[in-house]
mmCIF file of C-alpha atoms and ligand atoms in Angstrom:
data_model
loop_
_atom_site.group_PDB
_atom_site.id
_atom_site.type_symbol
_atom_site.label_atom_id
_atom_site.label_comp_id
_atom_site.label_asym_id
_atom_site.label_seq_id
_atom_site.Cartn_x
_atom_site.Cartn_y
_atom_site.Cartn_z
ATOM 1 C CA MET A 29 2.028 10.273 -29.501
ATOM 2 C CA TYR A 30 3.925 11.962 -26.394
ATOM 3 C CA TYR A 31 2.042 12.861 -22.934
ATOM 4 C CA VAL A 32 3.855 14.588 -20.322
ATOM 5 C CA GLN A 33 3.425 17.395 -18.045
ATOM 6 C CA GLU A 34 5.469 20.564 -16.376
ATOM 7 C CA ILE A 35 4.866 19.860 -12.576
ATOM 8 C CA ALA A 36 7.328 22.531 -11.358
ATOM 9 C CA ASP A 37 10.342 24.940 -13.184
ATOM 10 C CA SER A 38 12.022 22.453 -15.617
ATOM 11 C CA ILE A 39 10.831 19.634 -13.991
ATOM 12 C CA HIS A 40 8.556 17.120 -15.599
ATOM 13 C CA TRP A 41 5.873 14.341 -14.981
ATOM 14 C CA VAL A 42 6.757 11.836 -17.823
ATOM 15 C CA GLY A 43 5.076 8.753 -16.520
ATOM 16 C CA GLY A 44 1.726 7.089 -17.541
ATOM 17 C CA SER A 45 -1.055 4.603 -16.568
ATOM 18 C CA ASP A 46 -1.838 0.733 -17.535
ATOM 19 C CA ARG A 47 -5.490 0.291 -17.046
ATOM 20 C CA ARG A 48 -5.671 -3.009 -18.763
ATOM 21 C CA LEU A 49 -3.337 -5.154 -16.016
ATOM 22 C CA GLU A 50 -5.762 -7.308 -14.281
ATOM 23 C CA ARG A 51 -3.452 -7.666 -10.875
ATOM 24 C CA PHE A 52 -0.840 -5.969 -9.505
ATOM 25 C CA GLU A 53 2.633 -8.019 -8.854
ATOM 26 C CA ASN A 54 -0.034 -10.526 -10.565
ATOM 27 C CA MET A 55 -1.916 -10.633 -6.888
ATOM 28 C CA PHE A 56 -3.776 -7.971 -6.545
ATOM 29 C CA PRO A 57 -6.545 -6.829 -8.368
ATOM 30 C CA ILE A 58 -6.742 -3.209 -9.639
ATOM 31 C CA PRO A 59 -10.189 -2.735 -11.296
ATOM 32 C CA HIS A 60 -9.194 1.267 -11.665
ATOM 33 C CA GLY A 61 -5.773 0.248 -13.303
ATOM 34 C CA VAL A 62 -2.361 2.092 -12.208
ATOM 35 C CA ALA A 63 -0.138 4.854 -12.507
ATOM 36 C CA TYR A 64 3.541 4.666 -13.162
ATOM 37 C CA ASN A 65 5.408 7.762 -12.469
ATOM 38 C CA SER A 66 8.800 9.019 -13.339
ATOM 39 C CA TYR A 67 9.931 12.518 -13.454
ATOM 40 C CA LEU A 68 12.465 14.266 -15.816
ATOM 41 C CA ILE A 69 15.027 17.449 -14.610
ATOM 42 C CA MET A 70 16.327 20.352 -17.282
ATOM 43 C CA ASP A 71 19.118 21.684 -15.592
ATOM 44 C CA GLU A 72 22.616 22.284 -16.639
ATOM 45 C CA LYS A 73 22.632 18.649 -16.401
ATOM 46 C CA THR A 74 19.396 16.714 -17.196
ATOM 47 C CA ALA A 75 18.269 13.889 -14.643
ATOM 48 C CA LEU A 76 15.586 11.391 -14.914
ATOM 49 C CA ILE A 77 13.836 9.894 -11.271
ATOM 50 C CA ASP A 78 12.939 6.127 -11.428
ATOM 51 C CA THR A 79 11.788 4.580 -14.685
ATOM 52 C CA VAL A 80 8.036 2.851 -15.481
ATOM 53 C CA ASP A 81 6.810 -0.693 -16.085
ATOM 54 C CA SER A 82 7.449 -2.401 -18.970
ATOM 55 C CA SER A 83 3.977 -2.225 -19.819
ATOM 56 C CA ILE A 84 3.783 1.382 -21.179
ATOM 57 C CA SER A 85 7.532 1.733 -22.454
ATOM 58 C CA ALA A 86 6.769 3.022 -25.723
ATOM 59 C CA LEU A 87 4.977 5.796 -24.482
ATOM 60 C CA TYR A 88 7.354 6.294 -21.548
ATOM 61 C CA LEU A 89 10.618 6.463 -23.992
ATOM 62 C CA GLU A 90 8.584 8.626 -26.095
ATOM 63 C CA ASN A 91 7.879 11.192 -23.336
ATOM 64 C CA VAL A 92 11.590 11.028 -22.030
ATOM 65 C CA THR A 93 13.167 11.877 -26.145
ATOM 66 C CA HIS A 94 10.543 14.515 -26.499
ATOM 67 C CA VAL A 95 10.921 16.423 -22.837
ATOM 68 C CA LEU A 96 15.116 15.910 -23.410
ATOM 69 C CA GLY A 97 14.466 17.681 -26.943
ATOM 70 C CA GLY A 98 17.694 16.362 -28.411
ATOM 71 C CA ARG A 99 19.705 16.887 -25.324
ATOM 72 C CA SER A 100 21.366 13.400 -23.738
ATOM 73 C CA LEU A 101 20.540 12.035 -20.546
ATOM 74 C CA ASP A 102 23.538 12.521 -17.848
ATOM 75 C CA TYR A 103 21.724 10.737 -14.672
ATOM 76 C CA LEU A 104 19.376 8.202 -13.916
ATOM 77 C CA VAL A 105 18.082 8.584 -10.700
ATOM 78 C CA ILE A 106 16.885 4.821 -9.379
ATOM 79 C CA ASN A 107 15.132 5.130 -6.100
ATOM 80 C CA HIS A 108 13.341 1.810 -6.265
ATOM 81 C CA MET A 109 14.722 -1.610 -8.154
ATOM 82 C CA GLU A 110 11.101 -2.931 -8.488
ATOM 83 C CA PRO A 111 10.560 -4.034 -11.995
ATOM 84 C CA ASP A 112 7.298 -1.588 -11.921
ATOM 85 C CA HIS A 113 9.582 1.197 -11.805
ATOM 86 C CA CYS A 114 13.300 -0.050 -13.368
ATOM 87 C CA ALA A 115 12.021 -2.156 -16.506
ATOM 88 C CA ASN A 116 13.532 0.387 -18.832
ATOM 89 C CA ILE A 117 17.171 1.118 -17.362
ATOM 90 C CA GLU A 118 18.487 -1.287 -19.760
ATOM 91 C CA GLU A 119 17.013 0.675 -22.960
ATOM 92 C CA LEU A 120 17.656 4.006 -21.346
ATOM 93 C CA VAL A 121 21.545 2.741 -20.486
ATOM 94 C CA ARG A 122 21.621 1.486 -24.723
ATOM 95 C CA ARG A 123 20.041 5.025 -25.588
ATOM 96 C CA TYR A 124 22.158 6.949 -23.497
ATOM 97 C CA PRO A 125 25.249 4.938 -22.909
ATOM 98 C CA ASP A 126 27.486 7.861 -20.756
ATOM 99 C CA VAL A 127 24.094 8.083 -18.412
ATOM 100 C CA LYS A 128 25.236 8.161 -14.548
ATOM 101 C CA ILE A 129 22.988 5.376 -12.786
ATOM 102 C CA VAL A 130 22.533 7.044 -9.023
ATOM 103 C CA GLY A 131 21.718 4.623 -6.643
ATOM 104 C CA ASN A 132 22.963 2.914 -3.213
ATOM 105 C CA SER A 133 25.407 -0.278 -3.481
ATOM 106 C CA LYS A 134 22.000 -1.837 -2.654
ATOM 107 C CA THR A 135 20.868 -0.790 -5.927
ATOM 108 C CA PHE A 136 23.338 -1.651 -7.986
ATOM 109 C CA GLN A 137 23.427 -5.043 -6.126
ATOM 110 C CA PHE A 138 19.787 -5.628 -7.335
ATOM 111 C CA ILE A 139 20.454 -3.981 -11.002
ATOM 112 C CA GLU A 140 23.413 -7.083 -11.368
ATOM 113 C CA GLN A 141 20.754 -9.492 -10.277
ATOM 114 C CA PHE A 142 17.865 -8.287 -12.690
ATOM 115 C CA TYR A 143 19.976 -7.396 -15.779
ATOM 116 C CA SER A 144 23.074 -7.906 -17.314
ATOM 117 C CA LEU A 145 24.200 -4.386 -18.188
ATOM 118 C CA ASN A 146 27.809 -4.416 -17.488
ATOM 119 C CA LYS A 147 28.433 -0.861 -17.349
ATOM 120 C CA SER A 148 29.590 -0.610 -13.450
ATOM 121 C CA GLU A 149 31.930 2.246 -14.759
ATOM 122 C CA ASN A 150 28.263 4.025 -15.228
ATOM 123 C CA TYR A 151 27.461 3.548 -11.462
ATOM 124 C CA CYS A 152 27.321 6.938 -9.375
ATOM 125 C CA GLU A 153 26.922 5.185 -5.839
ATOM 126 C CA VAL A 154 25.537 7.652 -2.914
ATOM 127 C CA LYS A 155 25.317 7.608 0.694
ATOM 128 C CA GLU A 156 23.098 9.080 3.170
ATOM 129 C CA GLY A 157 22.594 12.736 2.667
ATOM 130 C CA ASP A 158 25.029 12.882 0.207
ATOM 131 C CA GLN A 159 24.053 15.877 -2.889
ATOM 132 C CA LEU A 160 24.102 16.120 -6.408
ATOM 133 C CA ALA A 161 23.984 19.577 -8.180
ATOM 134 C CA LEU A 162 22.352 19.875 -11.321
ATOM 135 C CA GLY A 163 22.348 23.616 -11.920
ATOM 136 C CA LYS A 164 19.721 25.627 -10.404
ATOM 137 C CA HIS A 165 18.171 22.182 -8.981
ATOM 138 C CA THR A 166 20.485 20.003 -6.120
ATOM 139 C CA LEU A 167 19.086 16.547 -5.290
ATOM 140 C CA GLN A 168 19.593 14.841 -2.017
ATOM 141 C CA PHE A 169 19.356 11.034 -1.060
ATOM 142 C CA PHE A 170 18.269 10.229 1.878
ATOM 143 C CA PHE A 171 17.924 6.210 2.444
ATOM 144 C CA ALA A 172 14.059 4.649 3.553
ATOM 145 C CA PRO A 173 15.326 1.215 3.512
ATOM 146 C CA MET A 174 12.099 -1.430 3.481
ATOM 147 C CA VAL A 175 9.812 1.002 2.298
ATOM 148 C CA HIS A 176 8.724 -1.219 0.475
ATOM 149 C CA TRP A 177 12.441 -2.885 -0.742
ATOM 150 C CA PRO A 178 15.875 -2.707 1.270
ATOM 151 C CA GLU A 179 17.783 -0.706 -1.828
ATOM 152 C CA VAL A 180 14.717 2.077 -1.252
ATOM 153 C CA MET A 181 16.155 5.838 -1.255
ATOM 154 C CA VAL A 182 14.007 8.748 -1.672
ATOM 155 C CA THR A 183 15.100 12.008 -3.302
ATOM 156 C CA TYR A 184 14.780 15.435 -2.183
ATOM 157 C CA GLU A 185 14.865 18.630 -4.673
ATOM 158 C CA GLN A 186 16.016 21.455 -3.002
ATOM 159 C CA THR A 187 15.005 24.533 -4.890
ATOM 160 C CA GLU A 188 11.670 23.587 -5.705
ATOM 161 C CA LYS A 189 11.513 21.417 -2.444
ATOM 162 C CA ILE A 190 10.091 18.287 -3.800
ATOM 163 C CA LEU A 191 10.328 15.001 -2.343
ATOM 164 C CA PHE A 192 10.500 12.053 -4.997
ATOM 165 C CA SER A 193 9.269 9.396 -2.467
ATOM 166 C CA ALA A 194 9.307 6.198 -4.115
ATOM 167 C CA ASP A 195 6.328 3.864 -3.300
ATOM 168 C CA ALA A 196 5.879 5.850 -0.596
ATOM 169 C CA PHE A 197 2.331 7.879 -0.513
ATOM 170 C CA GLY A 198 1.493 5.470 -3.531
ATOM 171 C CA THR A 199 -1.853 4.225 -4.439
ATOM 172 C CA PHE A 200 -3.578 1.930 -6.819
ATOM 173 C CA GLY A 201 -5.396 3.477 -9.533
ATOM 174 C CA ALA A 202 -4.473 5.014 -13.168
ATOM 175 C CA HIS A 203 -4.273 9.023 -13.516
ATOM 176 C CA PRO A 204 -7.804 10.430 -14.657
ATOM 177 C CA GLY A 205 -6.259 12.469 -16.990
ATOM 178 C CA THR A 206 -4.972 15.185 -14.549
ATOM 179 C CA ILE A 207 -1.910 14.126 -12.278
ATOM 180 C CA PHE A 208 -2.565 16.145 -8.939
ATOM 181 C CA SER A 209 -4.525 14.973 -6.197
ATOM 182 C CA ASP A 210 -6.201 18.415 -5.809
ATOM 183 C CA GLN A 211 -7.343 17.758 -9.358
ATOM 184 C CA VAL A 212 -9.942 14.789 -7.902
ATOM 185 C CA ASP A 213 -11.757 13.950 -5.077
ATOM 186 C CA PHE A 214 -9.248 12.236 -3.679
ATOM 187 C CA GLU A 215 -10.901 10.872 -0.500
ATOM 188 C CA HIS A 216 -13.743 9.080 -2.833
ATOM 189 C CA VAL A 217 -11.732 8.497 -5.867
ATOM 190 C CA TYR A 218 -8.666 7.245 -4.304
ATOM 191 C CA LEU A 219 -8.407 6.658 -0.359
ATOM 192 C CA ASP A 220 -9.994 3.189 -0.314
ATOM 193 C CA GLU A 221 -7.205 2.607 -2.867
ATOM 194 C CA ALA A 222 -4.247 4.089 -1.550
ATOM 195 C CA ARG A 223 -5.702 2.491 1.929
ATOM 196 C CA ARG A 224 -5.461 -0.949 0.239
ATOM 197 C CA TYR A 225 -1.980 -0.336 -1.743
ATOM 198 C CA TYR A 226 -0.385 0.893 1.656
ATOM 199 C CA ALA A 227 -1.623 -2.167 3.883
ATOM 200 C CA ASN A 228 -0.800 -4.883 1.253
ATOM 201 C CA ILE A 229 2.425 -3.810 -0.246
ATOM 202 C CA VAL A 230 4.072 -1.185 2.560
ATOM 203 C CA GLY A 231 1.780 -2.972 5.582
ATOM 204 C CA LYS A 232 4.474 -4.827 6.905
ATOM 205 C CA TYR A 233 7.169 -2.346 7.357
ATOM 206 C CA GLY A 234 5.456 -0.058 10.034
ATOM 207 C CA ILE A 235 8.697 0.685 11.927
ATOM 208 C CA GLN A 236 10.566 1.648 8.683
ATOM 209 C CA VAL A 237 7.729 4.108 7.553
ATOM 210 C CA GLN A 238 7.540 5.545 10.818
ATOM 211 C CA ALA A 239 11.255 5.689 10.771
ATOM 212 C CA ALA A 240 11.144 7.381 7.236
ATOM 213 C CA LEU A 241 8.545 9.782 8.318
ATOM 214 C CA LYS A 242 11.165 11.137 11.057
ATOM 215 C CA LYS A 243 13.756 11.393 8.723
ATOM 216 C CA LEU A 244 11.561 13.533 6.442
ATOM 217 C CA ALA A 245 10.245 15.675 9.009
ATOM 218 C CA ALA A 246 13.214 17.646 9.328
ATOM 219 C CA LEU A 247 12.952 18.975 5.675
ATOM 220 C CA GLU A 248 10.598 21.526 3.992
ATOM 221 C CA ILE A 249 8.633 19.537 1.463
ATOM 222 C CA ARG A 250 6.348 21.617 -0.684
ATOM 223 C CA MET A 251 5.535 18.656 -3.286
ATOM 224 C CA ILE A 252 5.371 15.122 -2.925
ATOM 225 C CA CYS A 253 5.946 12.960 -5.804
ATOM 226 C CA SER A 254 5.414 9.217 -5.603
ATOM 227 C CA VAL A 255 5.823 6.544 -8.184
ATOM 228 C CA HIS A 256 2.392 5.332 -8.161
ATOM 229 C CA GLY A 257 -0.852 7.511 -8.110
ATOM 230 C CA PRO A 258 -1.332 11.415 -7.980
ATOM 231 C CA VAL A 259 1.285 14.149 -7.376
ATOM 232 C CA TRP A 260 0.451 15.982 -4.116
ATOM 233 C CA ARG A 261 1.105 19.983 -4.143
ATOM 234 C CA LYS A 262 -1.562 21.092 -1.417
ATOM 235 C CA ASN A 263 -2.612 19.726 1.935
ATOM 236 C CA LEU A 264 0.269 17.170 2.209
ATOM 237 C CA ALA A 265 -0.540 16.622 5.806
ATOM 238 C CA TYR A 266 -3.879 14.774 4.706
ATOM 239 C CA ILE A 267 -1.689 11.784 3.241
ATOM 240 C CA LEU A 268 1.309 12.411 5.734
ATOM 241 C CA ASP A 269 -1.253 11.740 8.718
ATOM 242 C CA LYS A 270 -2.712 8.717 6.955
ATOM 243 C CA TYR A 271 0.560 7.244 6.873
ATOM 244 C CA ASP A 272 1.684 8.027 9.933
ATOM 245 C CA ARG A 273 -1.464 6.328 11.308
ATOM 246 C CA TRP A 274 -1.297 3.699 8.703
ATOM 247 C CA SER A 275 2.170 2.763 9.630
ATOM 248 C CA ARG A 276 1.266 3.127 13.745
ATOM 249 C CA TYR A 277 -1.344 0.286 12.793
ATOM 250 C CA GLU A 278 -4.014 2.548 14.603
ATOM 251 C CA PRO A 279 -7.387 2.189 13.465
ATOM 252 C CA GLU A 280 -8.740 5.220 10.891
ATOM 253 C CA GLN A 281 -12.169 4.776 12.394
ATOM 254 C CA LYS A 282 -14.181 2.584 15.368
ATOM 255 C CA GLY A 283 -16.124 0.163 13.372
ATOM 256 C CA VAL A 284 -16.617 -3.417 12.502
ATOM 257 C CA VAL A 285 -15.341 -5.393 9.769
ATOM 258 C CA LEU A 286 -17.033 -8.940 9.549
ATOM 259 C CA LEU A 287 -15.304 -11.495 7.815
ATOM 260 C CA TYR A 288 -16.440 -14.993 7.587
ATOM 261 C CA ALA A 289 -15.953 -18.361 5.914
ATOM 262 C CA SER A 290 -19.449 -20.520 5.324
ATOM 263 C CA MET A 291 -19.898 -23.413 3.113
ATOM 264 C CA TYR A 292 -24.159 -23.938 3.449
ATOM 265 C CA GLY A 293 -25.098 -20.680 5.187
ATOM 266 C CA ASN A 294 -24.660 -21.583 9.234
ATOM 267 C CA THR A 295 -22.106 -19.410 9.592
ATOM 268 C CA GLU A 296 -23.033 -16.660 7.525
ATOM 269 C CA ASN A 297 -26.452 -16.791 9.613
ATOM 270 C CA VAL A 298 -24.912 -16.063 12.717
ATOM 271 C CA MET A 299 -22.915 -13.332 11.472
ATOM 272 C CA ASN A 300 -25.609 -11.463 9.488
ATOM 273 C CA ARG A 301 -27.461 -11.927 13.198
ATOM 274 C CA ILE A 302 -24.330 -10.289 14.713
ATOM 275 C CA ALA A 303 -24.253 -7.382 12.267
ATOM 276 C CA GLY A 304 -28.280 -6.825 12.748
ATOM 277 C CA LYS A 305 -27.960 -6.990 16.488
ATOM 278 C CA LEU A 306 -25.303 -4.376 16.117
ATOM 279 C CA GLY A 307 -27.157 -2.332 14.083
ATOM 280 C CA GLU A 308 -30.371 -2.375 16.456
ATOM 281 C CA LYS A 309 -28.071 -0.953 19.212
ATOM 282 C CA GLY A 310 -26.974 1.867 16.723
ATOM 283 C CA VAL A 311 -23.788 0.950 15.352
ATOM 284 C CA ARG A 312 -23.625 2.347 11.560
ATOM 285 C CA ASP A 313 -19.948 1.811 10.761
ATOM 286 C CA MET A 314 -19.623 -2.344 9.412
ATOM 287 C CA ARG A 315 -18.380 -4.031 6.446
ATOM 288 C CA MET A 316 -19.259 -7.639 5.937
ATOM 289 C CA TYR A 317 -17.187 -9.861 3.455
ATOM 290 C CA ASP A 318 -17.696 -13.728 2.394
ATOM 291 C CA VAL A 319 -13.561 -14.697 2.143
ATOM 292 C CA SER A 320 -14.286 -17.067 -0.416
ATOM 293 C CA LYS A 321 -15.792 -14.226 -2.534
ATOM 294 C CA THR A 322 -13.915 -11.339 -1.673
ATOM 295 C CA HIS A 323 -10.173 -10.924 -2.500
ATOM 296 C CA PRO A 324 -8.029 -10.760 0.704
ATOM 297 C CA SER A 325 -6.523 -7.292 -0.024
ATOM 298 C CA TYR A 326 -9.718 -5.570 0.187
ATOM 299 C CA ILE A 327 -10.435 -7.342 3.515
ATOM 300 C CA ILE A 328 -7.327 -6.551 4.728
ATOM 301 C CA ALA A 329 -7.829 -2.730 3.817
ATOM 302 C CA ASP A 330 -10.842 -2.630 5.803
ATOM 303 C CA ALA A 331 -9.320 -4.563 8.556
ATOM 304 C CA TRP A 332 -6.631 -1.647 8.385
ATOM 305 C CA LYS A 333 -9.462 0.979 8.758
ATOM 306 C CA TYR A 334 -11.531 -0.292 11.695
ATOM 307 C CA SER A 335 -11.233 -1.072 15.094
ATOM 308 C CA HIS A 336 -12.925 -4.086 15.603
ATOM 309 C CA MET A 337 -13.175 -7.470 13.804
ATOM 310 C CA VAL A 338 -15.722 -10.452 14.112
ATOM 311 C CA ILE A 339 -13.887 -13.506 12.219
ATOM 312 C CA GLY A 340 -16.245 -16.286 11.783
ATOM 313 C CA ALA A 341 -14.988 -19.774 10.017
ATOM 314 C CA PRO A 342 -16.152 -23.482 10.241
ATOM 315 C CA THR A 343 -13.981 -26.212 11.067
ATOM 316 C CA TYR A 344 -12.707 -27.998 7.976
ATOM 317 C CA ASN A 345 -10.787 -31.451 7.808
ATOM 318 C CA MET A 346 -9.917 -31.164 11.338
ATOM 319 C CA GLY A 347 -8.587 -27.837 11.186
ATOM 320 C CA LEU A 348 -9.618 -24.175 10.207
ATOM 321 C CA TYR A 349 -11.785 -23.611 6.773
ATOM 322 C CA PHE A 350 -8.642 -23.154 4.110
ATOM 323 C CA VAL A 351 -9.691 -19.655 2.755
ATOM 324 C CA MET A 352 -10.051 -18.350 6.211
ATOM 325 C CA GLU A 353 -6.587 -19.541 7.086
ATOM 326 C CA ALA A 354 -4.861 -18.266 4.298
ATOM 327 C CA LEU A 355 -6.447 -14.656 4.873
ATOM 328 C CA LEU A 356 -5.500 -14.702 8.414
ATOM 329 C CA HIS A 357 -1.969 -16.046 7.589
ATOM 330 C CA GLU A 358 -1.711 -13.173 5.210
ATOM 331 C CA MET A 359 -2.662 -10.657 7.695
ATOM 332 C CA ALA A 360 -0.361 -11.639 10.383
ATOM 333 C CA GLY A 361 2.242 -11.621 7.418
ATOM 334 C CA LEU A 362 1.312 -7.815 6.916
ATOM 335 C CA ASN A 363 2.001 -7.013 10.711
ATOM 336 C CA LEU A 364 -1.552 -6.131 11.648
ATOM 337 C CA GLN A 365 -2.017 -5.354 14.870
ATOM 338 C CA ASN A 366 -3.734 -3.329 17.666
ATOM 339 C CA ARG A 367 -7.353 -4.801 17.016
ATOM 340 C CA LYS A 368 -9.867 -6.012 19.133
ATOM 341 C CA VAL A 369 -11.152 -8.993 17.551
ATOM 342 C CA ALA A 370 -14.335 -11.393 18.312
ATOM 343 C CA LEU A 371 -14.842 -15.083 17.160
ATOM 344 C CA VAL A 372 -17.234 -17.497 15.956
ATOM 345 C CA GLY A 373 -16.390 -20.908 14.868
ATOM 346 C CA ASN A 374 -18.792 -23.843 13.564
ATOM 347 C CA TYR A 375 -18.534 -27.610 13.839
ATOM 348 C CA THR A 376 -20.090 -30.480 13.243
ATOM 349 C CA TRP A 377 -18.042 -33.162 15.116
ATOM 350 C CA ALA A 378 -14.784 -32.007 15.396
ATOM 351 C CA CYS A 379 -14.266 -28.406 17.603
ATOM 352 C CA LYS A 380 -11.230 -27.178 16.060
ATOM 353 C CA SER A 381 -11.982 -23.335 14.524
ATOM 354 C CA VAL A 382 -12.189 -21.524 17.669
ATOM 355 C CA PRO A 383 -8.842 -22.554 19.149
ATOM 356 C CA ILE A 384 -7.209 -22.505 15.993
ATOM 357 C CA LEU A 385 -8.791 -18.804 15.499
ATOM 358 C CA ARG A 386 -7.852 -17.624 18.841
ATOM 359 C CA ASN A 387 -4.076 -18.803 18.352
ATOM 360 C CA LEU A 388 -3.772 -17.394 14.974
ATOM 361 C CA ILE A 389 -5.272 -14.198 16.521
ATOM 362 C CA GLU A 390 -3.194 -14.151 19.891
ATOM 363 C CA ASN A 391 0.114 -14.720 17.642
ATOM 364 C CA MET A 392 -0.436 -11.390 15.954
ATOM 365 C CA LYS A 393 0.543 -8.451 18.168
ATOM 366 C CA LYS A 394 -1.296 -6.236 20.464
ATOM 367 C CA MET A 395 -4.609 -7.640 19.623
ATOM 368 C CA GLN A 396 -7.484 -8.262 22.220
ATOM 369 C CA ILE A 397 -10.171 -11.087 22.076
ATOM 370 C CA VAL A 398 -13.520 -9.502 22.790
ATOM 371 C CA GLY A 399 -16.150 -11.439 24.681
ATOM 372 C CA LYS A 400 -16.524 -15.395 24.817
ATOM 373 C CA PRO A 401 -16.007 -16.909 21.091
ATOM 374 C CA PHE A 402 -19.579 -18.491 19.704
ATOM 375 C CA GLU A 403 -19.616 -21.773 18.754
ATOM 376 C CA VAL A 404 -22.142 -23.189 16.719
ATOM 377 C CA ASN A 405 -22.471 -27.005 16.722
ATOM 378 C CA SER A 406 -23.614 -27.208 12.705
ATOM 379 C CA ALA A 407 -26.300 -24.759 13.127
ATOM 380 C CA MET A 408 -27.369 -21.875 15.708
ATOM 381 C CA LYS A 409 -30.326 -22.899 17.806
ATOM 382 C CA ALA A 410 -33.059 -20.885 19.724
ATOM 383 C CA ALA A 411 -31.209 -21.710 23.157
ATOM 384 C CA GLN A 412 -28.309 -19.960 21.864
ATOM 385 C CA GLU A 413 -29.825 -16.566 21.674
ATOM 386 C CA PRO A 414 -28.498 -14.784 25.064
ATOM 387 C CA GLU A 415 -25.229 -15.824 24.583
ATOM 388 C CA LEU A 416 -24.991 -14.528 21.343
ATOM 389 C CA ASP A 417 -26.692 -11.246 22.882
ATOM 390 C CA LYS A 418 -23.924 -11.472 25.355
ATOM 391 C CA LEU A 419 -21.322 -11.450 22.421
ATOM 392 C CA VAL A 420 -23.277 -8.255 21.146
ATOM 393 C CA GLU A 421 -23.198 -6.435 23.959
ATOM 394 C CA ASP A 422 -19.338 -7.386 24.895
ATOM 395 C CA ILE A 423 -18.461 -5.841 21.424
ATOM 396 C CA TYR A 424 -20.909 -3.221 21.514
ATOM 397 C CA THR A 425 -19.597 -2.148 25.177
ATOM 398 C CA SER A 426 -16.087 -2.594 23.828
ATOM 399 C CA LEU A 427 -16.856 -0.038 20.565
ATOM 400 C CA ILE A 428 -18.419 2.446 23.286
ATOM 401 C CA ALA A 429 -14.989 2.093 25.211
ATOM 402 C CA ASP A 430 -13.090 3.282 22.611
ATOM 403 C CA GLY A 431 -15.154 6.103 21.873
ATOM 404 C CA TYR A 432 -17.403 4.788 19.228
ATOM 405 C CA GLN A 433 -20.563 7.335 18.865
HETATM 406 FE FE1 LIG B 11 6.039 0.201 -6.972
HETATM 407 FE FE2 LIG B 11 8.006 -1.727 -4.632
HETATM 408 O O1 LIG B 11 7.031 -0.888 -6.302
#
């Protein structure tokens, strides 16, 4: 049976959640599920903003039919053409053959690539700043290319001052039944997943997110309706500030993420010793990950959060341990920058891991190597203790210089 909520006068949330999907984009684990939001405006003209993933199509179409109450759908606004939001376009066009599909030239290019609609006469192409009057409500369109695909635009509803923001301000995590961010303890329920979503899905496009934020700053916004996660109607500054910080690659918190690869525990031993010594100096904000165990999306999310990293890995096949190499390529691909990094290497007969780690890190923007990389020849020996202490001191000094308290 349908499940909808009216979020403002004549504006209805008609989305849903998927708690069964194992991996978003078939890549990112989503233990808390994911929500797909769509919004239906009932006015002299009816307008649906985005659709949802095919996994919840049955409920979604029931929701839309219920809210329409026998009326036809006049407009279908497509802010984003990724299939987790556009999977129902064909079915909606079948049901409402006269519906005008609102998008930009790239939107229609992607529609033709994904589908075989043959309904170009239904296309309603908009340009930056164009307006569409529905009656009491007027929609205005602003392009936000690469947040997260090139065709992305956001839709601003002028009467209620609602921003329909596509993927922006979204998060992993199904709705807990309620749909507003102020109906949950967002910081504890969603924030880590919102950061993981941002870093891994949108993180590469910080410049484009900054451009979009500057554009949106000119609008009075009372509500943010993303296509994923809760609707924001209170304390909008909180999530706007997170997006601003994340997209500037500014750490949210001073602290250290220790990430290591270790085949037989010798590199892990060094990492534990570093963390222990930092703890003895009073550092409380640390996270440690075995990259062979934890999915990279979680490690990358914490790399986005904290100011410092310690990266440790052994040489493998005359190169770098594969899992660590893959993780660092992913981190570089997502454009992470502006972090302080200490290095730990291990080798038995070929000293390769430290130069490769250094090269990978130095090829990322605004990364600073802290201290002298610490190298272990198979296993750490007592004679190396002063050298390790020096590296720990350098990491600690760097944290304090950054304002760590
Ligand atoms: Fe949720 Fe870029 O799609």
